[in-house]
Amino acid sequence: KWDIILIHQVSTYSNDYSLWEGDGAGGYLQELIRIIRVTNPQATIGYLMTHSYRGTYWANSEGSSYQRWRNIADATRQLKLEYDIDFIIPYGTAVQNLRASSLNDSYEFSEDGTHMGAGLGDYVAGCCYFESLLAPRYGFRLTDLDESKGGRRNITDQTAVVAQKAAILATLDMWNVSDPDDYDM
């Protein structure tokens, strides 16, 4: 018996809701949720909104990280409406918020175009999980990471605040991108 069950879609299909059901490679959503509700009726079901690929990544069919994120957000909204998912961890929006900040560079916090890079990329994910699941208490971070090579960004007192704001803004409005530099918190 679980209290919370998190589901997510593989990033390959996360931008196209029509692929989430049926017997295709990304399908069986309806059956998965039915099984969860039958076997764990007491559980709260959460969904992890995935992040967008880097805009220049070869598999990004949209050609920009923003447009792919927009499609992911739209698919997530449809999931929420059709299946009454209890909560969403808007990790994809937190990443896009961080990309809207002055800290963004050509790597877009991605190590290889699809996976988040260690350092701020991973940190904003942790912030978003924490803000979504354990809020309103937050204020932790790892400070012993030196991940400044290969598109990775160090976590410093200054950059940690931007990542935290990106996560907080994502939980406040997961359907729109906000530049964390524009907010004092």
Tab-separated table of C-alpha atoms in Angstrom:
chain	number	residue	atom	x	y	z
A	1	LYS	CA	0.000	0.000	0.000
A	2	TRP	CA	1.495	3.277	-1.150
A	3	ASP	CA	0.648	6.825	-0.031
A	4	ILE	CA	2.023	8.508	-3.152
A	5	ILE	CA	2.588	7.018	-6.589
A	6	LEU	CA	4.451	9.048	-9.207
A	7	ILE	CA	4.138	8.358	-12.906
A	8	HIS	CA	5.824	9.975	-15.885
A	9	GLN	CA	6.162	9.555	-19.614
A	10	VAL	CA	9.429	8.813	-21.360
A	11	SER	CA	10.805	12.011	-22.887
A	12	THR	CA	10.523	10.606	-26.419
A	13	TYR	CA	6.704	10.653	-26.155
A	14	SER	CA	6.143	13.324	-23.513
A	15	ASN	CA	5.437	16.027	-26.104
A	16	ASP	CA	2.594	14.139	-27.858
A	17	TYR	CA	-0.372	13.111	-25.706
A	18	SER	CA	-1.922	11.104	-28.540
A	19	LEU	CA	0.859	8.530	-28.063
A	20	TRP	CA	0.147	7.987	-24.364
A	21	GLU	CA	-2.789	5.630	-24.793
A	22	GLY	CA	-3.477	2.519	-26.844
A	23	ASP	CA	-1.028	-0.206	-27.684
A	24	GLY	CA	1.781	1.925	-29.119
A	25	ALA	CA	5.253	2.241	-27.690
A	26	GLY	CA	4.231	5.124	-25.407
A	27	GLY	CA	0.767	3.786	-24.580
A	28	TYR	CA	-1.265	2.027	-21.905
A	29	LEU	CA	-1.827	5.122	-19.756
A	30	GLN	CA	-5.485	4.307	-19.103
A	31	GLU	CA	-4.616	0.767	-18.009
A	32	LEU	CA	-1.760	1.948	-15.781
A	33	ILE	CA	-3.956	4.449	-13.948
A	34	ARG	CA	-6.760	1.883	-13.621
A	35	ILE	CA	-4.363	-0.600	-12.026
A	36	ILE	CA	-3.051	2.044	-9.612
A	37	ARG	CA	-6.563	3.101	-8.558
A	38	VAL	CA	-7.712	-0.521	-8.066
A	39	THR	CA	-4.645	-1.760	-6.182
A	40	ASN	CA	-3.953	1.428	-4.192
A	41	PRO	CA	-7.231	3.376	-3.887
A	42	GLN	CA	-5.812	5.352	-0.959
A	43	ALA	CA	-2.807	6.593	-2.965
A	44	THR	CA	-2.323	10.095	-4.200
A	45	ILE	CA	-1.221	9.978	-7.834
A	46	GLY	CA	1.353	12.470	-9.016
A	47	TYR	CA	2.833	13.089	-12.430
A	48	LEU	CA	6.347	14.234	-13.221
A	49	MET	CA	6.291	16.718	-16.104
A	50	THR	CA	9.462	15.954	-18.058
A	51	HIS	CA	11.840	18.612	-19.333
A	52	SER	CA	12.382	19.574	-22.929
A	53	TYR	CA	15.365	18.539	-24.998
A	54	ARG	CA	17.981	21.175	-25.740
A	55	GLY	CA	16.894	23.216	-28.762
A	56	THR	CA	19.817	22.046	-30.892
A	57	TYR	CA	19.462	18.372	-29.967
A	58	TRP	CA	19.031	16.243	-33.093
A	59	ALA	CA	15.890	14.504	-31.801
A	60	ASN	CA	14.113	17.743	-30.921
A	61	SER	CA	11.530	17.707	-33.708
A	62	GLU	CA	10.181	21.092	-32.605
A	63	GLY	CA	13.557	22.787	-33.136
A	64	SER	CA	13.486	24.748	-29.880
A	65	SER	CA	13.472	23.807	-26.233
A	66	TYR	CA	10.640	26.275	-25.606
A	67	GLN	CA	8.286	24.819	-28.239
A	68	ARG	CA	8.950	21.256	-27.072
A	69	TRP	CA	8.300	22.354	-23.464
A	70	ARG	CA	5.050	24.004	-24.626
A	71	ASN	CA	3.923	20.681	-26.170
A	72	ILE	CA	4.928	18.801	-22.990
A	73	ALA	CA	2.966	21.293	-20.856
A	74	ASP	CA	-0.083	20.941	-23.110
A	75	ALA	CA	0.092	17.118	-22.915
A	76	THR	CA	0.459	17.324	-19.118
A	77	ARG	CA	-2.563	19.621	-18.882
A	78	GLN	CA	-4.612	17.119	-20.929
A	79	LEU	CA	-3.526	14.285	-18.616
A	80	LYS	CA	-4.567	16.311	-15.578
A	81	LEU	CA	-7.979	17.044	-17.085
A	82	GLU	CA	-8.745	13.545	-18.368
A	83	TYR	CA	-7.487	11.513	-15.409
A	84	ASP	CA	-7.816	13.896	-12.469
A	85	ILE	CA	-4.194	13.416	-11.444
A	86	ASP	CA	-3.830	14.668	-7.857
A	87	PHE	CA	-0.693	16.754	-8.340
A	88	ILE	CA	2.034	17.522	-10.835
A	89	ILE	CA	5.719	17.995	-10.212
A	90	PRO	CA	6.409	20.666	-12.856
A	91	TYR	CA	10.060	19.802	-13.298
A	92	GLY	CA	9.906	20.577	-17.028
A	93	THR	CA	8.684	24.097	-16.309
A	94	ALA	CA	11.361	24.604	-13.648
A	95	VAL	CA	14.028	23.689	-16.213
A	96	GLN	CA	12.469	26.026	-18.785
A	97	ASN	CA	12.339	28.796	-16.164
A	98	LEU	CA	16.036	28.265	-15.486
A	99	ARG	CA	16.684	28.427	-19.237
A	100	ALA	CA	14.874	31.791	-19.301
A	101	SER	CA	17.326	33.163	-16.720
A	102	SER	CA	20.624	34.938	-17.239
A	103	LEU	CA	22.417	31.701	-16.294
A	104	ASN	CA	21.427	29.932	-19.526
A	105	ASP	CA	24.057	29.145	-22.129
A	106	SER	CA	24.291	27.088	-25.324
A	107	TYR	CA	24.160	23.832	-23.335
A	108	GLU	CA	20.775	24.770	-21.812
A	109	PHE	CA	21.804	22.850	-18.654
A	110	SER	CA	21.897	19.629	-20.661
A	111	GLU	CA	24.886	17.355	-20.721
A	112	ASP	CA	24.079	15.613	-23.997
A	113	GLY	CA	21.026	17.392	-25.392
A	114	THR	CA	18.436	15.213	-23.682
A	115	HIS	CA	19.560	14.559	-20.069
A	116	MET	CA	20.033	17.298	-17.518
A	117	GLY	CA	23.636	18.054	-16.650
A	118	ALA	CA	25.013	17.604	-13.175
A	119	GLY	CA	25.172	20.798	-11.181
A	120	LEU	CA	22.336	23.273	-11.759
A	121	GLY	CA	20.403	21.000	-14.122
A	122	ASP	CA	20.097	18.297	-11.481
A	123	TYR	CA	19.745	20.834	-8.696
A	124	VAL	CA	16.684	22.528	-10.214
A	125	ALA	CA	15.104	19.052	-10.464
A	126	GLY	CA	15.752	18.465	-6.771
A	127	CYS	CA	14.376	21.900	-5.918
A	128	CYS	CA	11.214	21.210	-7.875
A	129	TYR	CA	10.661	17.828	-6.211
A	130	PHE	CA	11.259	19.384	-2.828
A	131	GLU	CA	9.013	22.375	-3.535
A	132	SER	CA	6.247	20.144	-4.878
A	133	LEU	CA	6.362	17.412	-2.239
A	134	LEU	CA	7.742	18.995	0.921
A	135	ALA	CA	6.909	22.693	0.632
A	136	PRO	CA	6.715	25.098	2.241
A	137	ARG	CA	9.894	24.110	4.063
A	138	TYR	CA	12.960	24.344	1.840
A	139	GLY	CA	16.473	25.699	2.024
A	140	PHE	CA	18.794	22.755	1.487
A	141	ARG	CA	21.425	22.252	-1.196
A	142	LEU	CA	24.651	20.459	-1.869
A	143	THR	CA	27.624	22.789	-2.014
A	144	ASP	CA	30.456	20.354	-2.633
A	145	LEU	CA	29.811	19.737	-6.334
A	146	ASP	CA	32.294	20.989	-8.913
A	147	GLU	CA	30.482	20.300	-12.150
A	148	SER	CA	31.571	23.215	-14.341
A	149	LYS	CA	32.775	21.185	-17.338
A	150	GLY	CA	30.780	19.933	-20.328
A	151	GLY	CA	27.759	22.204	-20.006
A	152	ARG	CA	27.493	21.808	-16.261
A	153	ARG	CA	27.198	24.766	-13.930
A	154	ASN	CA	28.512	25.019	-10.399
A	155	ILE	CA	26.057	25.414	-7.594
A	156	THR	CA	27.027	28.587	-5.780
A	157	ASP	CA	25.168	30.839	-3.367
A	158	GLN	CA	24.075	32.959	-6.349
A	159	THR	CA	23.148	30.198	-8.809
A	160	ALA	CA	21.324	28.135	-6.169
A	161	VAL	CA	18.928	31.015	-5.547
A	162	VAL	CA	18.098	31.225	-9.269
A	163	ALA	CA	17.434	27.458	-9.427
A	164	GLN	CA	15.282	27.605	-6.295
A	165	LYS	CA	13.266	30.495	-7.725
A	166	ALA	CA	12.855	28.592	-11.018
A	167	ALA	CA	11.370	25.647	-9.097
A	168	ILE	CA	9.116	27.816	-6.932
A	169	LEU	CA	7.835	29.716	-9.972
A	170	ALA	CA	7.153	26.410	-11.736
A	171	THR	CA	5.025	25.170	-8.846
A	172	LEU	CA	3.112	28.474	-8.787
A	173	ASP	CA	2.452	28.484	-12.558
A	174	MET	CA	3.436	25.305	-14.399
A	175	TRP	CA	1.800	26.372	-17.656
A	176	ASN	CA	3.979	29.424	-18.323
A	177	VAL	CA	7.702	30.126	-18.368
A	178	SER	CA	8.958	32.773	-15.943
A	179	ASP	CA	12.451	34.266	-15.808
A	180	PRO	CA	13.645	33.806	-12.211
A	181	ASP	CA	15.828	36.907	-12.588
A	182	ASP	CA	12.637	38.996	-12.683
A	183	TYR	CA	11.499	37.966	-9.198
A	184	ASP	CA	12.656	38.858	-5.703
A	185	MET	CA	11.710	36.195	-3.207
